Amino acid sequence: MSKIPKLFVAICNYAAFQLHVNQTAKGQYTFAGFYGKYVELVLEAWKGEYEIIFTKDFDLGVKDSSGNWTGQIGAVARGDADIAISVMPILEDTFRDLEFSTAYTLEEVSFAAQKWSEDDIFQFLMLFDKAVWVSLFISLISLSVLFFLILEGKKNYSYVLLNAFANVIGKSSDLEKDLFRWKFITGCWLLFFPVVLFVVSLQLSAVLLSFLTLPPQSKVLKDFRDLSEAVQRGSHRAYIAERAAQFPFIVNSKVDYLHKIGNAIIKNKWYIDFNSVLNEHDPKAVMIMARSALNFLFGSGDLKQLYRKSTDNLFVVPIGVALKKNFCCGSRINKIVSRIESAGLREKILKDVSFRYWLDIFSKFTKNETKVFRTFIKI
């Protein structure tokens, strides 16, 4: 049986909840985050010696201005490490400088936005669009002016307008006899206009009653088109990892609404700070990430009710383990990742780490609340 060679693994500690590896004074490694635990599982299945190569750049890997790769991909491309494990997208550009294992999953790039309450007191007006409301208003004013002219000043205009409006909402009309001399106009008014507006009034009444019975649902951003419009209005901010693979995709996209999101991110420097992403729940902040990260952050507990993930994806990309060119044990890595995926261990790791992470956060929150309460009692 041939001896298993020593494995050099490139690691980038870019987010504590995703991938974070520490080395103790005794030289032992501790793994944290759901991809950190995945790396630990792969290394246990390797059954041989290994060494962690910590990268200087805190990213997975992008090409810099000189054309060289940074981060984990750069360590593998230069031959400093044999493999790199994280959310490694299998892309055409990277195949020139390194290889990949068998794709063990497909990763969707999406976003999560916080729901916000609809507190506009005029929300019932959204039953019809602006064109319909303007047409109804102009028609009511025009007919009131026409009736006022027909009556030749026998009634003031405000009386005619209010009488016409009362007729619209289902009240009886107090029309002058002189008005019936204009039978065609009066007939059109009695047969057509009140019927149309009476239907409108009934619909508005139903909507108002429904609002009194049940408050309107929270508004959400459904897809990237909605996000682009919200960013342009200034109601939301789109955050993304500065060196993520999806960032150049958005910036260089030929789709207009995606390109506008990218320009806004660059202009305002909306880059994700992974150390504070869980501590600050800004209702205007929208996180563009891999869906696995979104599920970890906003897929359980109270945040699942507070945040809504988009219905579409920026793109879908296969994920694998990055291998250096001519790596001797690529088939062994393929066998390991395939067995892990077949056994459902990767999903189990994600759920377990997410549960423990949020349990720890809520425990700290409870301790702080208890400490404040005790201080208040003493006072």
Coordinates of C-alpha atoms in Angstrom, one line a residue:
M1 CA 0.0 0.0 0.0
S2 CA 1.5 3.3 -1.1
K3 CA 2.1 6.0 1.6
I4 CA -0.4 8.9 1.6
P5 CA 1.5 12.1 0.8
K6 CA 1.3 15.1 3.0
L7 CA -1.5 17.5 2.0
F8 CA -1.1 21.3 1.9
V9 CA -4.4 23.1 2.3
A10 CA -4.9 26.8 1.5
I11 CA -7.2 28.5 4.0
C12 CA -8.5 32.1 4.1
N13 CA -10.1 33.2 7.4
Y14 CA -12.6 35.6 5.7
A15 CA -15.7 35.0 7.9
A16 CA -16.1 33.4 11.3
F17 CA -19.4 31.8 10.4
Q18 CA -18.2 30.4 7.1
L19 CA -14.5 29.5 7.3
H20 CA -12.1 30.1 10.2
V21 CA -9.1 28.0 11.2
N22 CA -6.8 28.6 14.1
Q23 CA -3.5 26.9 15.1
T24 CA -2.8 26.3 18.8
A25 CA 0.6 26.7 20.4
K26 CA 1.0 22.9 20.2
G27 CA 0.5 23.0 16.4
Q28 CA -3.0 21.6 16.4
Y29 CA -5.7 23.1 14.2
T30 CA -9.3 24.1 15.3
F31 CA -11.9 24.6 12.6
A32 CA -15.0 26.9 12.8
G33 CA -17.7 27.9 10.5
F34 CA -19.7 25.5 8.2
Y35 CA -17.0 25.3 5.6
G36 CA -14.4 25.1 8.3
K37 CA -16.1 22.0 9.6
Y38 CA -16.3 20.7 6.0
V39 CA -12.6 21.1 5.6
E40 CA -12.1 19.2 8.9
L41 CA -14.2 16.4 7.6
V42 CA -12.3 16.2 4.4
L43 CA -9.0 16.1 6.2
E44 CA -10.2 13.4 8.6
A45 CA -11.1 11.3 5.5
W46 CA -7.7 12.0 4.0
K47 CA -6.1 9.9 6.7
G48 CA -2.7 11.4 6.2
E49 CA -0.6 14.3 7.3
Y50 CA -1.6 17.8 6.4
E51 CA -0.6 21.4 6.8
I52 CA -2.6 24.5 6.6
I53 CA -1.3 27.4 4.5
F54 CA -2.9 30.6 5.6
T55 CA -3.3 33.1 2.8
K56 CA -2.4 36.8 3.3
D57 CA -5.4 38.0 1.2
F58 CA -8.8 37.6 2.9
D59 CA -10.7 36.3 -0.1
L60 CA -11.3 33.2 -2.2
G61 CA -9.3 34.5 -5.1
V62 CA -9.6 37.1 -7.8
K63 CA -7.2 38.3 -10.5
D64 CA -5.3 41.5 -9.5
S65 CA -4.1 44.2 -11.9
S66 CA -1.0 42.2 -12.8
G67 CA -3.0 39.1 -13.8
N68 CA -2.1 37.0 -10.7
W69 CA -4.6 35.2 -8.5
T70 CA -5.1 36.3 -4.9
G71 CA -6.4 34.4 -1.9
Q72 CA -6.9 30.7 -1.8
I73 CA -6.9 30.3 -5.6
G74 CA -3.7 32.2 -5.8
A75 CA -2.0 29.8 -3.3
V76 CA -3.1 26.8 -5.3
A77 CA -2.2 28.4 -8.7
R78 CA 1.3 29.2 -7.5
G79 CA 1.8 25.7 -6.1
D80 CA 2.1 26.8 -2.5
A81 CA -0.9 24.6 -1.6
D82 CA -2.3 21.4 -3.0
I83 CA -5.9 22.1 -2.5
A84 CA -8.3 24.9 -1.4
I85 CA -11.8 24.3 0.0
S86 CA -14.5 26.8 0.4
V87 CA -17.2 28.2 -1.9
M88 CA -15.0 27.6 -4.8
P89 CA -16.8 28.3 -8.1
I90 CA -15.8 26.2 -11.0
L91 CA -15.3 28.9 -13.7
E92 CA -13.6 29.0 -17.1
D93 CA -11.0 31.6 -16.1
T94 CA -9.6 29.5 -13.3
F95 CA -9.2 26.3 -15.4
R96 CA -6.1 27.9 -17.1
D97 CA -4.1 28.0 -13.8
L98 CA -5.5 25.1 -11.7
E99 CA -7.9 22.2 -11.7
F100 CA -11.0 21.2 -9.8
S101 CA -12.4 18.1 -8.2
T102 CA -15.8 16.7 -9.2
A103 CA -18.5 19.3 -8.5
Y104 CA -20.2 18.3 -5.3
T105 CA -23.0 20.9 -5.3
L106 CA -24.5 23.8 -7.2
E107 CA -24.4 27.2 -5.5
E108 CA -26.9 29.9 -6.2
V109 CA -26.0 33.5 -5.8
S110 CA -29.0 35.5 -4.4
F111 CA -29.8 38.2 -1.9
A112 CA -31.8 38.6 1.3
A113 CA -33.7 41.7 2.3
Q114 CA -35.5 42.6 5.5
K115 CA -39.2 43.0 5.3
W116 CA -40.6 46.4 6.2
S117 CA -44.1 47.5 7.3
E118 CA -46.5 49.2 5.0
D119 CA -47.4 52.2 7.1
D120 CA -48.7 54.6 4.4
I121 CA -52.2 55.8 5.3
F122 CA -53.0 56.2 1.6
Q123 CA -52.1 52.7 0.7
F124 CA -55.7 52.0 -0.3
L125 CA -55.1 54.3 -3.3
M126 CA -52.9 51.6 -4.7
L127 CA -56.0 49.8 -5.8
F128 CA -55.8 51.7 -9.1
D129 CA -52.8 53.1 -10.9
K130 CA -52.2 56.9 -11.3
A131 CA -53.6 57.0 -14.8
V132 CA -57.0 55.7 -13.6
W133 CA -57.2 58.1 -10.6
V134 CA -56.2 61.1 -12.8
S135 CA -58.8 60.1 -15.5
L136 CA -61.6 59.8 -12.9
F137 CA -60.7 63.1 -11.3
I138 CA -60.6 65.0 -14.6
S139 CA -63.9 63.5 -15.7
L140 CA -65.6 64.4 -12.4
I141 CA -64.4 68.0 -12.6
S142 CA -65.2 68.4 -16.3
L143 CA -68.8 67.1 -15.9
S144 CA -69.3 69.3 -12.9
V145 CA -68.2 72.4 -14.9
L146 CA -70.5 71.3 -17.8
F147 CA -73.5 71.0 -15.4
F148 CA -72.6 74.4 -13.9
L149 CA -72.7 76.0 -17.3
I150 CA -76.0 74.3 -18.2
L151 CA -77.6 75.6 -15.0
E152 CA -76.5 79.1 -15.9
G153 CA -75.4 80.0 -12.4
K154 CA -78.6 79.0 -10.6
K155 CA -76.4 76.9 -8.3
N156 CA -72.9 77.7 -7.3
Y157 CA -70.1 75.4 -8.6
S158 CA -69.2 73.9 -5.2
Y159 CA -72.8 72.7 -4.8
V160 CA -72.8 71.1 -8.3
L161 CA -69.4 69.4 -7.6
L162 CA -70.5 68.0 -4.2
N163 CA -73.8 66.9 -5.7
A164 CA -72.0 65.1 -8.5
F165 CA -69.6 63.5 -6.1
A166 CA -72.5 62.4 -3.8
N167 CA -74.1 60.8 -6.8
V168 CA -70.9 58.9 -7.6
I169 CA -70.7 57.3 -4.1
G170 CA -74.3 56.2 -4.3
K171 CA -76.2 59.1 -2.8
S172 CA -79.3 60.5 -4.4
S173 CA -78.9 63.6 -6.7
D174 CA -80.7 66.9 -6.3
L175 CA -80.8 67.9 -10.0
E176 CA -82.4 71.0 -11.3
K177 CA -85.2 70.7 -13.8
D178 CA -83.3 72.8 -16.3
L179 CA -80.7 70.1 -16.4
F180 CA -83.1 67.6 -17.9
R181 CA -83.5 69.7 -21.0
W182 CA -80.1 68.4 -22.0
K183 CA -81.4 64.8 -22.2
F184 CA -78.4 63.3 -24.0
I185 CA -75.8 64.6 -21.5
T186 CA -78.0 63.8 -18.5
G187 CA -78.7 60.4 -19.8
C188 CA -75.0 59.6 -20.2
W189 CA -74.4 60.8 -16.7
L190 CA -77.3 58.7 -15.2
L191 CA -76.5 55.6 -17.1
F192 CA -72.7 55.4 -17.5
F193 CA -70.6 57.6 -15.3
P194 CA -72.3 56.9 -11.9
V195 CA -72.3 53.2 -12.6
V196 CA -68.5 53.1 -13.3
L197 CA -67.6 55.3 -10.3
F198 CA -70.1 53.5 -8.1
V199 CA -68.1 50.3 -8.8
V200 CA -64.9 52.1 -7.9
S201 CA -66.5 53.3 -4.6
L202 CA -67.6 49.8 -3.7
Q203 CA -64.1 48.4 -4.4
L204 CA -62.5 51.1 -2.2
S205 CA -65.0 50.4 0.6
A206 CA -64.1 46.7 0.4
V207 CA -60.4 47.5 0.6
L208 CA -60.8 49.9 3.5
L209 CA -62.8 47.3 5.4
S210 CA -60.2 44.7 4.7
F211 CA -57.4 47.0 6.1
L212 CA -59.5 47.5 9.3
T213 CA -60.0 43.7 9.6
L214 CA -56.4 42.6 8.8
P215 CA -53.3 44.9 8.5
P216 CA -51.5 44.8 5.2
Q217 CA -48.6 42.4 4.7
S218 CA -45.1 43.6 4.9
K219 CA -43.5 44.6 1.6
V220 CA -40.6 42.6 0.2
L221 CA -38.1 42.8 -2.6
K222 CA -38.8 39.8 -4.8
D223 CA -36.0 39.8 -7.3
F224 CA -33.0 41.7 -8.6
R225 CA -35.1 44.0 -10.7
D226 CA -37.0 45.1 -7.6
L227 CA -33.6 45.5 -5.8
S228 CA -32.3 47.7 -8.6
E229 CA -35.3 50.0 -8.4
A230 CA -35.1 50.2 -4.6
V231 CA -31.4 51.1 -4.9
Q232 CA -32.1 53.8 -7.4
R233 CA -34.8 55.2 -5.2
G234 CA -32.5 55.3 -2.3
S235 CA -34.7 53.1 -0.1
H236 CA -32.2 50.3 0.1
R237 CA -28.4 49.6 0.0
A238 CA -27.0 46.5 -1.7
Y239 CA -23.9 45.0 0.0
I240 CA -21.6 42.5 -1.5
A241 CA -18.2 41.0 -0.7
E242 CA -15.6 43.2 -2.3
R243 CA -13.6 40.3 -3.9
A244 CA -16.4 37.9 -4.4
A245 CA -16.9 36.2 -7.8
Q246 CA -20.3 37.7 -8.2
F247 CA -19.1 41.3 -7.9
P248 CA -17.4 41.6 -11.3
F249 CA -20.4 39.7 -12.8
I250 CA -22.8 42.4 -11.6
V251 CA -20.4 45.3 -12.5
N252 CA -19.8 44.0 -16.0
S253 CA -23.3 42.8 -16.7
K254 CA -25.0 43.8 -19.9
V255 CA -28.3 43.7 -18.1
D256 CA -29.2 47.3 -17.3
Y257 CA -30.7 46.9 -13.9
L258 CA -27.8 44.6 -12.7
H259 CA -25.3 47.1 -14.0
K260 CA -27.0 49.9 -12.1
I261 CA -26.7 47.8 -8.8
G262 CA -23.0 47.3 -9.5
N263 CA -22.4 51.0 -10.2
A264 CA -24.2 52.0 -6.9
I265 CA -22.0 49.5 -4.9
I266 CA -18.8 50.9 -6.4
K267 CA -19.9 54.5 -5.9
N268 CA -21.0 54.1 -2.3
K269 CA -18.5 51.3 -1.3
W270 CA -21.2 49.0 -0.1
Y271 CA -18.9 46.1 0.9
I272 CA -19.9 43.5 3.5
D273 CA -18.1 43.5 6.8
F274 CA -18.4 39.9 7.8
N275 CA -17.4 40.7 11.4
S276 CA -20.5 42.9 11.9
V277 CA -23.0 41.5 9.5
L278 CA -24.8 39.6 12.3
N279 CA -24.6 42.5 14.8
E280 CA -26.3 45.2 12.8
H281 CA -29.8 44.5 11.4
D282 CA -30.2 47.5 9.1
P283 CA -33.6 47.3 7.5
K284 CA -32.2 49.1 4.4
A285 CA -29.3 46.7 4.0
V286 CA -29.6 44.0 1.4
M287 CA -27.0 41.1 1.4
I288 CA -25.9 39.6 -1.9
M289 CA -24.3 36.3 -1.1
A290 CA -24.3 32.6 -1.9
R291 CA -27.6 31.0 -0.9
S292 CA -25.9 28.7 1.5
A293 CA -24.6 31.7 3.5
L294 CA -28.0 33.3 3.3
N295 CA -29.6 30.2 4.7
F296 CA -27.1 30.1 7.5
L297 CA -27.7 33.8 8.4
F298 CA -31.3 34.3 7.7
G299 CA -32.8 30.8 7.3
S300 CA -33.8 30.0 10.9
G301 CA -35.3 31.5 14.0
D302 CA -36.7 35.0 14.2
L303 CA -34.6 36.2 11.3
K304 CA -36.3 33.7 9.0
Q305 CA -39.6 35.7 9.6
L306 CA -37.8 39.0 9.4
Y307 CA -35.9 38.5 6.1
R308 CA -37.0 37.3 2.7
K309 CA -34.7 35.7 0.2
S310 CA -35.1 36.6 -3.5
T311 CA -37.1 34.4 -5.8
D312 CA -34.5 34.6 -8.6
N313 CA -30.7 34.0 -8.7
L314 CA -27.9 36.1 -10.0
F315 CA -26.4 33.0 -11.4
V316 CA -25.9 29.3 -10.5
V317 CA -22.4 27.9 -10.4
P318 CA -20.9 24.4 -9.6
I319 CA -18.7 24.2 -6.5
G320 CA -15.7 21.9 -6.1
V321 CA -12.3 21.6 -4.5
A322 CA -9.6 23.6 -6.2
L323 CA -6.6 21.4 -7.1
K324 CA -3.1 22.5 -8.2
K325 CA -2.1 21.5 -11.7
N326 CA -1.0 17.8 -12.0
F327 CA -2.0 17.1 -8.4
C328 CA -1.2 13.4 -7.7
C329 CA -4.2 12.6 -5.6
G330 CA -7.1 14.2 -7.5
S331 CA -9.0 10.9 -7.6
R332 CA -8.7 10.5 -3.9
I333 CA -10.2 14.0 -3.3
N334 CA -13.0 13.2 -5.7
K335 CA -13.8 10.0 -3.8
I336 CA -13.9 11.9 -0.5
V337 CA -16.1 14.7 -1.5
S338 CA -18.5 12.4 -3.4
R339 CA -19.0 10.2 -0.4
I340 CA -19.5 13.2 1.9
E341 CA -22.2 14.6 -0.5
S342 CA -23.8 11.2 -1.0
A343 CA -24.1 10.7 2.8
G344 CA -25.7 14.2 3.2
L345 CA -23.0 15.2 5.6
R346 CA -22.5 18.7 4.1
E347 CA -26.1 19.6 4.7
K348 CA -25.9 18.2 8.2
I349 CA -22.8 20.3 8.9
L350 CA -24.6 23.4 7.7
K351 CA -27.6 22.8 10.0
D352 CA -25.5 21.9 13.0
V353 CA -23.2 24.8 12.8
S354 CA -26.0 27.2 12.2
F355 CA -27.9 25.9 15.2
R356 CA -24.9 26.1 17.5
Y357 CA -23.9 29.6 16.2
W358 CA -27.3 31.1 16.8
L359 CA -27.7 29.3 20.2
D360 CA -24.4 30.9 21.3
I361 CA -25.6 34.4 20.1
F362 CA -28.9 34.1 21.9
S363 CA -27.2 32.8 25.0
K364 CA -25.0 35.9 25.1
F365 CA -28.0 38.1 24.5
T366 CA -29.9 36.5 27.4
K367 CA -26.9 36.9 29.7
N368 CA -26.6 40.6 28.8
E369 CA -30.4 41.1 29.4
T370 CA -30.1 39.3 32.8
K371 CA -27.1 41.4 33.8
V372 CA -29.0 44.7 32.9
F373 CA -32.1 43.5 34.8
R374 CA -30.0 42.7 38.0
T375 CA -28.3 46.1 37.8
F376 CA -31.7 47.7 37.6
I377 CA -33.0 45.8 40.6
K378 CA -30.0 46.9 42.7
I379 CA -30.6 50.5 41.8

